């Protein structure tokens, strides 16, 4: 091992330690005191409920754990968006589960809570995956009601999706394990089946205090909308459970009896681990985002037997296209090559940049994978498309548009891993969030923005100094340097993978060694949804 490998390894393992530390904080929800108060009511916490419900919690993946990170601080924050979302197996059936965390503002809905719930439903709908709701929520967070209540992608969309999924035949099961009030009361009742926990759960459009204020009726919450009321009088609920575990056992029993699903039929054989040491990834990835490395060495540590079948290996070398297997599943990999390479004319090309021929190659490969029904995996470390008169005259915009078109119209499932840079139009061409990857995750080494912090700071500094000069103000070299550092610092915060994850621009920040697990889980869930459309590139400027 050389000195650079060791430096890289130390740096990337520190990044991983930081990730684990941040996750441990997130897992505490509203904090130990609130968790103990919650348990004192005879209730399990959201994460305890999930651990009990899934067959093996270690084999699950968590969606948007960092949702709301460093957001809403004026309201005390909203760890994990106040809701925990995981994908795994229950009674042998793969499901997605949405569990309100009542230790965070009594499970109230912040704007990011709504976005996270909609993301969970989107995953269920795209993949025809059974979805289970563990409801324990005080409803909309009233101080921010204008940002969660009325718009198309706000709270009401949840119930619209309930109805849509029902018509699609997607199983929905709700267990009310605490409060379920106002508009939120529709969610469990729009599910296929609803379970209520005796004495600790309630469902009503308005609680006892509001009923008293509105119509003068004196009634307690249990009589108004408790488990006994809704199981024996209103018929709103379908099952009454004696406690949380009993409710979760009922879910396991129901899910265990669901029939088999129609499969998309993605190719899978017996899985094999990579032959090369996966942990070498930490030493291969450089400490600085502009430094080169060989993406093929990363790929060989992610795929079965470390084997790839490279497509057009000697053409368009700044993008690697290859067939491989991940956990037995056949995949087509589209990855940015970070090394400086020579093109057919012997000219050096910058790593991580998309050129005309690399865009053309990727377009053809994506079409091939659609033809063969092979899921696509995008490994992003891209600074964008090449610029300058030479590539403009060669039609870089046209070639880039073809690649974007192919990504947009793909009918096979797509999965995106942001390894390093994800800048500008390169993010789009390499299947960024706007292009509907079934899952999109980042490594701790990822950067996500229009351009790098240094580049953005230079541009913004030029604009700022020009504005000052226009007003007749002089700026010294020292002031210019201070302004540059101030702009860069602010921008660097925004390109962090944690900034992106807090806003659910990505589904997770993961340990690189968990990449195979995420892709395999993703293809397994995508296999629930047979392809119903033909791949069609549409109109192209050839």
Short mmCIF file of C-alpha atoms in Angstrom, two decimals:
data_model
loop_
_atom_site.label_atom_id
_atom_site.label_comp_id
_atom_site.label_asym_id
_atom_site.label_seq_id
_atom_site.Cartn_x
_atom_site.Cartn_y
_atom_site.Cartn_z
CA UNK A 1 0.00 0.00 0.00
CA UNK A 2 1.35 3.47 -0.88
CA UNK A 3 1.24 6.59 1.27
CA UNK A 4 -1.66 8.13 -0.73
CA UNK A 5 -3.75 4.99 -0.23
CA UNK A 6 -3.19 5.19 3.53
CA UNK A 7 -4.05 8.90 3.65
CA UNK A 8 -7.21 8.32 1.64
CA UNK A 9 -8.19 5.41 3.87
CA UNK A 10 -7.73 7.43 7.07
CA UNK A 11 -9.71 10.36 5.67
CA UNK A 12 -12.63 8.29 4.35
CA UNK A 13 -12.90 6.27 7.55
CA UNK A 14 -13.12 9.54 9.49
CA UNK A 15 -15.95 10.56 7.17
CA UNK A 16 -17.65 7.26 7.93
CA UNK A 17 -17.21 7.80 11.67
CA UNK A 18 -18.89 11.20 11.31
CA UNK A 19 -21.78 9.56 9.45
CA UNK A 20 -22.27 6.97 12.20
CA UNK A 21 -22.13 9.67 14.89
CA UNK A 22 -24.79 11.75 13.14
CA UNK A 23 -27.01 8.71 12.63
CA UNK A 24 -26.83 7.78 16.32
CA UNK A 25 -28.08 11.27 17.16
CA UNK A 26 -30.93 10.94 14.66
CA UNK A 27 -31.94 7.56 16.11
CA UNK A 28 -32.68 9.22 19.47
CA UNK A 29 -35.61 11.10 17.94
CA UNK A 30 -36.91 13.67 20.41
CA UNK A 31 -34.36 12.61 23.03
CA UNK A 32 -34.07 10.13 25.90
CA UNK A 33 -36.48 11.98 28.23
CA UNK A 34 -39.27 12.01 25.68
CA UNK A 35 -38.62 8.38 24.82
CA UNK A 36 -38.95 7.37 28.47
CA UNK A 37 -42.13 9.43 28.81
CA UNK A 38 -43.46 7.66 25.72
CA UNK A 39 -42.64 4.21 27.13
CA UNK A 40 -44.29 5.13 30.44
CA UNK A 41 -47.61 5.19 28.57
CA UNK A 42 -47.12 1.52 27.73
CA UNK A 43 -46.03 2.34 24.17
CA UNK A 44 -43.00 1.29 22.13
CA UNK A 45 -40.95 3.94 20.32
CA UNK A 46 -41.15 4.13 16.52
CA UNK A 47 -37.81 2.34 16.08
CA UNK A 48 -38.72 -0.32 18.64
CA UNK A 49 -41.93 -0.99 16.75
CA UNK A 50 -40.00 -1.40 13.50
CA UNK A 51 -37.42 -3.71 15.11
CA UNK A 52 -40.22 -5.95 16.34
CA UNK A 53 -42.17 -5.87 13.06
CA UNK A 54 -39.45 -6.68 10.52
CA UNK A 55 -38.09 -10.22 10.14
CA UNK A 56 -34.52 -8.94 10.48
CA UNK A 57 -34.00 -5.23 11.20
CA UNK A 58 -30.33 -5.53 10.12
CA UNK A 59 -31.42 -6.40 6.59
CA UNK A 60 -33.61 -3.31 6.21
CA UNK A 61 -32.71 -0.03 4.53
CA UNK A 62 -33.86 3.32 5.90
CA UNK A 63 -35.21 6.09 3.70
CA UNK A 64 -34.38 9.74 4.52
CA UNK A 65 -32.98 9.28 8.03
CA UNK A 66 -31.48 12.79 7.77
CA UNK A 67 -34.74 14.47 6.68
CA UNK A 68 -35.09 17.80 8.49
CA UNK A 69 -31.46 17.82 9.66
CA UNK A 70 -30.65 21.37 10.97
CA UNK A 71 -34.05 22.59 9.77
CA UNK A 72 -36.84 24.28 11.80
CA UNK A 73 -34.41 25.10 14.60
CA UNK A 74 -36.62 28.02 15.66
CA UNK A 75 -39.28 25.38 16.48
CA UNK A 76 -36.88 23.02 18.24
CA UNK A 77 -35.95 20.99 15.15
CA UNK A 78 -37.51 17.92 13.57
CA UNK A 79 -35.13 14.91 13.72
CA UNK A 80 -35.69 12.51 10.81
CA UNK A 81 -38.74 14.56 9.84
CA UNK A 82 -40.60 13.09 12.81
CA UNK A 83 -41.19 9.83 10.94
CA UNK A 84 -39.13 6.67 10.34
CA UNK A 85 -39.35 4.89 6.96
CA UNK A 86 -37.79 1.48 6.33
CA UNK A 87 -37.89 -1.20 3.62
CA UNK A 88 -37.47 -4.87 4.53
CA UNK A 89 -39.32 -8.16 4.87
CA UNK A 90 -42.28 -8.91 7.15
CA UNK A 91 -43.37 -12.55 7.31
CA UNK A 92 -41.20 -13.12 4.24
CA UNK A 93 -42.85 -10.35 2.18
CA UNK A 94 -40.94 -7.21 1.20
CA UNK A 95 -42.76 -4.10 2.49
CA UNK A 96 -42.20 -0.42 3.16
CA UNK A 97 -43.20 0.83 6.62
CA UNK A 98 -43.90 4.42 7.70
CA UNK A 99 -43.81 4.96 11.48
CA UNK A 100 -44.61 8.29 13.14
CA UNK A 101 -42.16 9.24 15.90
CA UNK A 102 -44.34 10.71 18.67
CA UNK A 103 -41.22 11.78 20.62
CA UNK A 104 -40.73 14.53 18.01
CA UNK A 105 -43.39 17.21 18.59
CA UNK A 106 -45.98 14.47 19.32
CA UNK A 107 -45.51 13.18 15.78
CA UNK A 108 -46.74 16.45 14.26
CA UNK A 109 -46.32 17.01 10.53
CA UNK A 110 -43.72 19.57 9.42
CA UNK A 111 -43.33 20.37 5.70
CA UNK A 112 -40.44 17.87 5.46
CA UNK A 113 -42.63 15.23 7.17
CA UNK A 114 -45.11 15.54 4.33
CA UNK A 115 -42.36 15.30 1.74
CA UNK A 116 -40.94 12.18 3.40
CA UNK A 117 -44.35 10.48 3.60
CA UNK A 118 -44.95 11.25 -0.08
CA UNK A 119 -41.54 9.78 -0.93
CA UNK A 120 -42.48 6.57 0.88
CA UNK A 121 -45.76 6.39 -1.02
CA UNK A 122 -43.94 7.11 -4.29
CA UNK A 123 -41.65 4.12 -3.65
CA UNK A 124 -44.68 1.94 -2.90
CA UNK A 125 -46.49 3.05 -6.05
CA UNK A 126 -43.50 2.77 -8.40
CA UNK A 127 -42.69 -0.71 -7.16
CA UNK A 128 -46.19 -1.92 -6.23
CA UNK A 129 -44.84 -2.59 -2.74
CA UNK A 130 -47.14 -3.26 0.25
CA UNK A 131 -47.08 -0.23 2.56
CA UNK A 132 -47.75 -0.21 6.29
CA UNK A 133 -48.44 2.88 8.39
CA UNK A 134 -47.78 2.91 12.15
CA UNK A 135 -49.78 6.00 13.09
CA UNK A 136 -48.99 8.07 16.19
CA UNK A 137 -49.38 11.71 15.27
CA UNK A 138 -50.89 14.95 16.54
CA UNK A 139 -51.51 16.06 12.93
CA UNK A 140 -50.28 19.17 11.13
CA UNK A 141 -47.73 21.36 12.98
CA UNK A 142 -50.00 24.41 13.20
CA UNK A 143 -47.33 27.16 13.27
CA UNK A 144 -46.33 26.03 9.76
CA UNK A 145 -49.75 25.00 8.44
CA UNK A 146 -49.42 27.25 5.36
CA UNK A 147 -46.39 25.20 4.23
CA UNK A 148 -47.95 21.78 4.72
CA UNK A 149 -51.71 22.07 4.18
CA UNK A 150 -52.98 23.43 0.84
CA UNK A 151 -50.61 22.76 -2.07
CA UNK A 152 -50.46 19.84 -4.52
CA UNK A 153 -47.50 18.12 -2.85
CA UNK A 154 -48.71 18.84 0.70
CA UNK A 155 -50.64 16.88 3.35
CA UNK A 156 -53.75 16.20 1.24
CA UNK A 157 -51.72 14.38 -1.41
CA UNK A 158 -51.21 11.56 1.11
CA UNK A 159 -54.90 10.64 1.03
CA UNK A 160 -55.08 11.01 -2.75
CA UNK A 161 -52.24 8.49 -2.93
CA UNK A 162 -54.11 6.19 -0.53
CA UNK A 163 -56.99 6.13 -2.99
CA UNK A 164 -54.70 5.68 -6.01
CA UNK A 165 -52.84 2.77 -4.40
CA UNK A 166 -56.10 1.11 -3.47
CA UNK A 167 -57.21 1.24 -7.10
CA UNK A 168 -53.81 -0.19 -8.15
CA UNK A 169 -54.25 -3.16 -5.83
CA UNK A 170 -51.32 -2.19 -3.58
CA UNK A 171 -51.79 -3.53 -0.04
CA UNK A 172 -52.09 -0.81 2.65
CA UNK A 173 -52.36 -1.63 6.34
CA UNK A 174 -52.57 0.88 9.19
CA UNK A 175 -52.07 0.40 12.90
CA UNK A 176 -53.16 3.38 15.00
CA UNK A 177 -50.84 3.27 18.01
CA UNK A 178 -51.49 6.72 19.45
CA UNK A 179 -53.18 9.90 18.26
CA UNK A 180 -54.75 10.13 14.81
CA UNK A 181 -56.59 13.41 14.47
CA UNK A 182 -58.28 15.82 12.04
CA UNK A 183 -57.45 15.22 8.34
CA UNK A 184 -54.90 12.61 9.38
CA UNK A 185 -57.78 10.39 10.49
CA UNK A 186 -58.45 9.58 6.84
CA UNK A 187 -55.13 7.78 6.32
CA UNK A 188 -55.87 4.59 8.32
CA UNK A 189 -59.45 4.45 7.12
CA UNK A 190 -58.38 4.77 3.48
CA UNK A 191 -56.07 1.80 4.04
CA UNK A 192 -57.30 -1.74 3.34
CA UNK A 193 -57.34 -2.66 7.02
CA UNK A 194 -57.03 -0.66 10.25
CA UNK A 195 -55.90 -1.84 13.67
CA UNK A 196 -56.32 0.17 16.89
CA UNK A 197 -54.58 -0.33 20.23
CA UNK A 198 -56.88 -0.40 23.24
CA UNK A 199 -56.65 2.60 25.61
CA UNK A 200 -53.66 4.27 23.86
CA UNK A 201 -55.05 4.99 20.37
CA UNK A 202 -57.74 7.35 19.16
CA UNK A 203 -59.19 8.48 15.85
CA UNK A 204 -61.39 11.56 15.45
CA UNK A 205 -61.81 14.59 13.22
CA UNK A 206 -61.91 16.83 16.31
CA UNK A 207 -60.84 16.04 19.88
CA UNK A 208 -62.94 16.50 23.00
CA UNK A 209 -61.78 20.10 23.63
CA UNK A 210 -62.66 21.19 20.10
CA UNK A 211 -66.00 19.35 20.25
CA UNK A 212 -66.81 21.23 23.46
CA UNK A 213 -65.85 24.56 21.87
CA UNK A 214 -67.67 23.88 18.60
CA UNK A 215 -70.97 22.30 19.69
CA UNK A 216 -70.91 22.38 23.51
CA UNK A 217 -70.84 18.59 23.90
CA UNK A 218 -69.03 17.16 26.92
CA UNK A 219 -67.25 13.91 26.06
CA UNK A 220 -63.85 12.31 26.75
CA UNK A 221 -61.47 11.26 23.97
CA UNK A 222 -61.75 7.53 24.68
CA UNK A 223 -65.55 7.58 24.35
CA UNK A 224 -65.34 9.92 21.38
CA UNK A 225 -62.90 7.91 19.29
CA UNK A 226 -61.04 5.19 21.20
CA UNK A 227 -60.40 1.62 20.06
CA UNK A 228 -63.57 0.23 21.66
CA UNK A 229 -65.75 2.93 20.10
CA UNK A 230 -64.41 2.38 16.59
CA UNK A 231 -64.44 -1.43 16.81
CA UNK A 232 -67.90 -1.85 18.34
CA UNK A 233 -69.95 1.25 17.50
CA UNK A 234 -68.69 3.13 14.39
CA UNK A 235 -67.08 0.19 12.58
CA UNK A 236 -64.28 2.51 11.52
CA UNK A 237 -61.54 0.08 12.68
CA UNK A 238 -61.19 -3.60 11.80
CA UNK A 239 -59.18 -5.00 14.73
CA UNK A 240 -58.63 -4.09 18.38
CA UNK A 241 -55.20 -4.93 19.82
CA UNK A 242 -54.42 -5.11 23.54
CA UNK A 243 -51.01 -3.40 23.17
CA UNK A 244 -48.38 -2.38 20.61
CA UNK A 245 -46.91 -5.88 20.23
CA UNK A 246 -50.35 -7.38 19.69
CA UNK A 247 -51.03 -4.82 16.96
CA UNK A 248 -47.72 -5.59 15.28
CA UNK A 249 -48.39 -9.33 15.50
CA UNK A 250 -51.70 -8.77 13.73
CA UNK A 251 -49.84 -6.97 10.92
CA UNK A 252 -47.40 -9.90 10.63
CA UNK A 253 -50.31 -12.34 10.37
CA UNK A 254 -52.08 -10.29 7.70
CA UNK A 255 -48.93 -9.74 5.61
CA UNK A 256 -48.00 -13.42 5.90
CA UNK A 257 -51.18 -14.35 4.04
CA UNK A 258 -50.71 -12.00 1.06
CA UNK A 259 -50.49 -13.93 -2.22
CA UNK A 260 -47.48 -13.89 -4.54
CA UNK A 261 -46.96 -10.93 -6.87
CA UNK A 262 -46.52 -10.71 -10.64
CA UNK A 263 -42.78 -10.32 -11.26
CA UNK A 264 -40.97 -8.03 -13.68
CA UNK A 265 -38.54 -10.90 -14.26
CA UNK A 266 -35.13 -9.27 -13.81
CA UNK A 267 -32.29 -11.76 -14.24
CA UNK A 268 -30.76 -13.17 -11.06
CA UNK A 269 -28.41 -16.05 -10.34
CA UNK A 270 -26.65 -17.19 -7.18
CA UNK A 271 -24.92 -14.16 -5.61
CA UNK A 272 -21.17 -13.96 -5.16
CA UNK A 273 -19.14 -11.42 -3.23
CA UNK A 274 -16.49 -9.31 -5.01
CA UNK A 275 -13.15 -11.10 -5.27
CA UNK A 276 -11.27 -7.87 -4.57
CA UNK A 277 -11.40 -6.45 -1.04
CA UNK A 278 -14.40 -4.10 -0.75
CA UNK A 279 -12.68 -2.13 2.01
CA UNK A 280 -10.05 -0.98 -0.51
CA UNK A 281 -12.66 1.59 -1.61
CA UNK A 282 -11.64 3.75 1.36
CA UNK A 283 -8.06 3.87 0.11
CA UNK A 284 -8.94 4.38 -3.58
CA UNK A 285 -11.24 7.38 -3.08
CA UNK A 286 -9.08 10.52 -2.87
CA UNK A 287 -9.43 13.04 -0.07
CA UNK A 288 -10.06 15.93 -2.49
CA UNK A 289 -12.91 15.91 -4.98
CA UNK A 290 -10.81 17.18 -7.91
CA UNK A 291 -8.15 14.45 -7.61
CA UNK A 292 -8.25 11.58 -10.16
CA UNK A 293 -8.78 7.88 -9.44
CA UNK A 294 -9.75 4.84 -11.49
CA UNK A 295 -13.52 4.30 -11.24
CA UNK A 296 -13.07 0.74 -12.59
CA UNK A 297 -11.27 -0.14 -9.35
CA UNK A 298 -14.34 1.04 -7.41
CA UNK A 299 -16.72 -0.91 -9.68
CA UNK A 300 -14.72 -4.13 -9.29
CA UNK A 301 -15.19 -3.89 -5.53
CA UNK A 302 -18.95 -3.51 -5.87
CA UNK A 303 -19.80 -6.28 -8.34
CA UNK A 304 -20.00 -10.06 -8.00
CA UNK A 305 -16.65 -11.82 -8.54
CA UNK A 306 -15.19 -8.38 -9.39
CA UNK A 307 -16.15 -9.15 -13.01
CA UNK A 308 -17.42 -6.66 -15.60
CA UNK A 309 -18.15 -6.89 -19.33
CA UNK A 310 -17.22 -3.44 -20.58
CA UNK A 311 -19.15 -1.94 -23.49
CA UNK A 312 -17.18 0.13 -26.06
CA UNK A 313 -14.16 0.05 -23.76
CA UNK A 314 -11.94 2.11 -26.11
CA UNK A 315 -14.53 4.73 -27.06
CA UNK A 316 -15.90 7.63 -25.01
CA UNK A 317 -13.58 6.77 -22.13
CA UNK A 318 -14.79 9.44 -19.67
CA UNK A 319 -17.87 7.29 -19.11
CA UNK A 320 -17.61 3.59 -18.29
CA UNK A 321 -20.49 1.39 -19.46
CA UNK A 322 -20.45 -2.24 -18.35
CA UNK A 323 -22.61 -5.26 -17.66
CA UNK A 324 -22.12 -6.94 -14.28
CA UNK A 325 -23.96 -8.59 -11.41
CA UNK A 326 -24.67 -7.20 -7.97
CA UNK A 327 -25.84 -9.74 -5.38
CA UNK A 328 -26.73 -12.02 -8.28
CA UNK A 329 -28.84 -9.42 -10.13
CA UNK A 330 -27.82 -8.52 -13.70
CA UNK A 331 -27.15 -4.76 -13.96
CA UNK A 332 -25.94 -2.25 -16.50
CA UNK A 333 -23.49 0.22 -14.95
CA UNK A 334 -22.99 3.79 -16.22
CA UNK A 335 -20.12 5.43 -14.34
CA UNK A 336 -18.00 8.56 -14.68
CA UNK A 337 -14.29 7.80 -15.15
CA UNK A 338 -12.17 10.13 -13.03
CA UNK A 339 -8.83 9.45 -14.76
CA UNK A 340 -7.39 11.66 -17.50
CA UNK A 341 -7.79 9.57 -20.68
CA UNK A 342 -6.90 9.77 -24.38
CA UNK A 343 -9.56 9.82 -27.07
CA UNK A 344 -9.24 8.17 -30.50
CA UNK A 345 -7.24 11.15 -31.77
CA UNK A 346 -4.74 10.87 -28.96
CA UNK A 347 -6.06 14.01 -27.24
CA UNK A 348 -6.16 14.09 -23.44
CA UNK A 349 -9.62 14.37 -21.89
CA UNK A 350 -10.46 15.47 -18.36
CA UNK A 351 -11.78 12.82 -15.97
CA UNK A 352 -15.31 13.31 -14.63
CA UNK A 353 -16.31 15.39 -17.67
CA UNK A 354 -18.82 14.19 -20.26
CA UNK A 355 -17.63 14.57 -23.88
CA UNK A 356 -19.55 14.06 -27.14
CA UNK A 357 -18.47 10.46 -27.66
CA UNK A 358 -19.00 9.46 -24.00
CA UNK A 359 -22.56 10.84 -24.10
CA UNK A 360 -23.16 8.96 -27.37
CA UNK A 361 -21.83 5.71 -25.87
CA UNK A 362 -23.94 6.04 -22.73
CA UNK A 363 -27.08 6.71 -24.79
CA UNK A 364 -26.55 3.53 -26.82
CA UNK A 365 -25.80 1.49 -23.70
CA UNK A 366 -28.90 2.73 -21.88
CA UNK A 367 -30.98 1.77 -24.93
CA UNK A 368 -29.40 -1.71 -24.92
CA UNK A 369 -30.23 -2.23 -21.23
CA UNK A 370 -33.83 -1.24 -21.89
CA UNK A 371 -33.94 -3.68 -24.81
CA UNK A 372 -32.65 -6.50 -22.59
CA UNK A 373 -34.67 -5.58 -19.48
CA UNK A 374 -31.55 -4.98 -17.37
CA UNK A 375 -31.75 -2.51 -14.43
CA UNK A 376 -29.41 0.48 -14.64
CA UNK A 377 -26.96 1.63 -11.96
CA UNK A 378 -25.46 5.12 -12.26
CA UNK A 379 -22.24 5.85 -10.35
CA UNK A 380 -21.87 9.63 -10.28
CA UNK A 381 -18.64 11.56 -10.01
CA UNK A 382 -19.28 14.17 -12.67
CA UNK A 383 -18.32 17.82 -13.01
CA UNK A 384 -20.56 18.36 -16.05
CA UNK A 385 -20.33 18.42 -19.84
CA UNK A 386 -17.22 19.67 -21.64
CA UNK A 387 -17.31 23.32 -22.75
CA UNK A 388 -15.53 25.34 -25.45
CA UNK A 389 -15.77 25.99 -29.19
CA UNK A 390 -14.47 22.57 -30.23
CA UNK A 391 -17.18 20.56 -28.46
CA UNK A 392 -19.88 23.16 -29.16
CA UNK A 393 -19.14 22.94 -32.90
CA UNK A 394 -19.20 19.14 -32.59
CA UNK A 395 -22.72 19.35 -31.11
CA UNK A 396 -22.16 18.65 -27.40
CA UNK A 397 -25.62 20.02 -26.58
CA UNK A 398 -27.17 17.63 -29.09
CA UNK A 399 -25.25 14.62 -27.76
CA UNK A 400 -25.99 15.59 -24.17
CA UNK A 401 -29.68 15.96 -24.99
CA UNK A 402 -29.70 12.42 -26.44
CA UNK A 403 -28.26 11.04 -23.22
CA UNK A 404 -30.77 12.97 -21.08
CA UNK A 405 -33.53 11.71 -23.37
CA UNK A 406 -32.42 8.08 -22.93
CA UNK A 407 -32.26 8.44 -19.14
CA UNK A 408 -35.66 10.17 -19.04
CA UNK A 409 -37.43 7.56 -21.16
CA UNK A 410 -35.88 4.44 -19.63
CA UNK A 411 -38.48 1.92 -18.54
CA UNK A 412 -36.12 -0.33 -16.58
CA UNK A 413 -35.53 0.60 -12.92
CA UNK A 414 -32.68 3.04 -12.30
CA UNK A 415 -30.52 3.39 -9.20
CA UNK A 416 -28.14 6.29 -8.58
CA UNK A 417 -25.11 6.33 -6.28
CA UNK A 418 -23.43 9.72 -5.82
CA UNK A 419 -19.82 8.81 -5.09
CA UNK A 420 -18.16 12.19 -5.57
CA UNK A 421 -19.13 15.27 -7.55
CA UNK A 422 -22.64 15.71 -8.91
CA UNK A 423 -22.56 19.06 -10.67
CA UNK A 424 -24.76 20.89 -13.14
CA UNK A 425 -26.17 19.12 -16.17
CA UNK A 426 -23.93 16.17 -15.34
CA UNK A 427 -26.30 15.43 -12.44
CA UNK A 428 -29.19 15.30 -14.91
CA UNK A 429 -27.50 13.13 -17.53
CA UNK A 430 -26.33 10.71 -14.82
CA UNK A 431 -29.87 10.20 -13.47
CA UNK A 432 -30.19 12.78 -10.70
CA UNK A 433 -33.28 12.97 -8.49
CA UNK A 434 -35.35 14.69 -11.21
CA UNK A 435 -35.02 11.59 -13.44
CA UNK A 436 -36.89 9.17 -11.18
CA UNK A 437 -34.26 6.75 -9.91
CA UNK A 438 -36.03 4.12 -7.80
CA UNK A 439 -33.43 4.88 -5.11
CA UNK A 440 -30.77 7.60 -4.99
CA UNK A 441 -28.09 7.56 -2.29
CA UNK A 442 -24.84 9.36 -1.56
CA UNK A 443 -21.55 8.31 -0.05
CA UNK A 444 -20.07 10.61 2.63
CA UNK A 445 -17.64 11.78 -0.09
CA UNK A 446 -20.44 13.23 -2.25
CA UNK A 447 -20.90 16.85 -3.34
CA UNK A 448 -24.18 17.95 -4.92
CA UNK A 449 -24.62 21.38 -6.55
CA UNK A 450 -24.66 23.42 -9.76
CA UNK A 451 -20.86 23.69 -9.50
CA UNK A 452 -18.07 23.31 -6.95
CA UNK A 453 -17.79 25.69 -4.01
CA UNK A 454 -14.61 27.28 -5.38
CA UNK A 455 -16.08 27.78 -8.87
CA UNK A 456 -19.32 29.21 -7.51
CA UNK A 457 -17.45 31.52 -5.15
CA UNK A 458 -15.34 32.89 -8.04
CA UNK A 459 -18.45 33.61 -10.12
CA UNK A 460 -20.35 35.19 -7.22
CA UNK A 461 -17.28 37.19 -6.20
CA UNK A 462 -16.99 38.66 -9.70
CA UNK A 463 -20.65 39.71 -9.56
CA UNK A 464 -20.25 41.17 -6.06
CA UNK A 465 -17.08 43.13 -6.85
CA UNK A 466 -18.57 44.45 -10.11
CA UNK A 467 -21.59 45.68 -8.14
CA UNK A 468 -19.38 47.44 -5.57
CA UNK A 469 -17.29 49.10 -8.28
CA UNK A 470 -20.45 50.26 -10.01
CA UNK A 471 -21.40 52.10 -6.83
CA UNK A 472 -17.96 53.70 -6.76
CA UNK A 473 -16.68 51.59 -3.87
CA UNK A 474 -13.15 50.22 -3.86
CA UNK A 475 -12.33 46.73 -2.71
CA UNK A 476 -8.89 45.75 -1.47
CA UNK A 477 -7.19 42.44 -2.14
CA UNK A 478 -7.73 41.49 1.52
CA UNK A 479 -11.45 42.35 1.37
CA UNK A 480 -11.75 40.39 -1.85
CA UNK A 481 -10.15 37.36 -0.20
CA UNK A 482 -12.43 37.63 2.86
CA UNK A 483 -15.49 37.92 0.64
CA UNK A 484 -14.39 34.90 -1.41
CA UNK A 485 -13.93 32.77 1.72
CA UNK A 486 -17.30 33.90 3.12
CA UNK A 487 -19.11 33.00 -0.12
CA UNK A 488 -17.24 29.69 -0.47
CA UNK A 489 -17.97 28.69 3.13
CA UNK A 490 -21.70 29.30 2.68
CA UNK A 491 -21.72 27.44 -0.63
CA UNK A 492 -19.67 24.53 0.75
CA UNK A 493 -22.35 23.99 3.41
CA UNK A 494 -24.94 23.68 0.64
CA UNK A 495 -22.99 21.12 -1.42
CA UNK A 496 -22.57 18.80 1.58
CA UNK A 497 -24.32 15.41 1.27
CA UNK A 498 -26.03 16.19 4.60
CA UNK A 499 -27.62 19.33 3.19
CA UNK A 500 -29.01 17.30 0.29
CA UNK A 501 -30.18 14.46 2.55
CA UNK A 502 -31.96 16.83 4.95
CA UNK A 503 -34.12 18.03 2.04
CA UNK A 504 -34.61 14.48 0.66
CA UNK A 505 -32.75 15.26 -2.57
CA UNK A 506 -31.22 11.85 -1.82
CA UNK A 507 -32.75 8.89 0.01
CA UNK A 508 -29.77 8.30 2.29
CA UNK A 509 -26.10 8.81 3.01
CA UNK A 510 -24.59 5.34 3.20
CA UNK A 511 -21.41 3.50 4.03
CA UNK A 512 -19.87 2.61 0.62
CA UNK A 513 -19.80 -1.03 1.78
CA UNK A 514 -23.63 -0.97 1.97
CA UNK A 515 -23.99 -0.06 -1.72
CA UNK A 516 -24.56 -3.67 -2.84
CA UNK A 517 -27.28 -4.09 -0.20
CA UNK A 518 -29.12 -0.96 -1.35
CA UNK A 519 -28.99 -1.89 -5.03
CA UNK A 520 -30.06 -5.48 -4.38
CA UNK A 521 -32.95 -4.37 -2.16
CA UNK A 522 -33.93 -1.84 -4.80
CA UNK A 523 -34.03 -4.38 -7.64
CA UNK A 524 -35.91 -6.83 -5.44
CA UNK A 525 -38.62 -4.24 -4.81
CA UNK A 526 -38.64 -3.15 -8.48
CA UNK A 527 -39.26 -6.77 -9.41
CA UNK A 528 -42.78 -6.34 -7.93
CA UNK A 529 -43.73 -4.04 -10.82
CA UNK A 530 -43.75 -5.58 -14.33
CA UNK A 531 -42.76 -3.15 -17.11
CA UNK A 532 -45.87 -1.93 -18.93
CA UNK A 533 -44.34 0.64 -21.31
CA UNK A 534 -42.08 0.37 -24.35
CA UNK A 535 -38.75 2.19 -24.38
CA UNK A 536 -39.00 5.06 -26.86
CA UNK A 537 -36.42 7.80 -27.29
CA UNK A 538 -38.92 10.14 -28.95
CA UNK A 539 -37.72 12.91 -31.29
CA UNK A 540 -33.94 13.44 -31.42
CA UNK A 541 -31.66 15.88 -33.19
CA UNK A 542 -29.50 13.13 -34.75
#
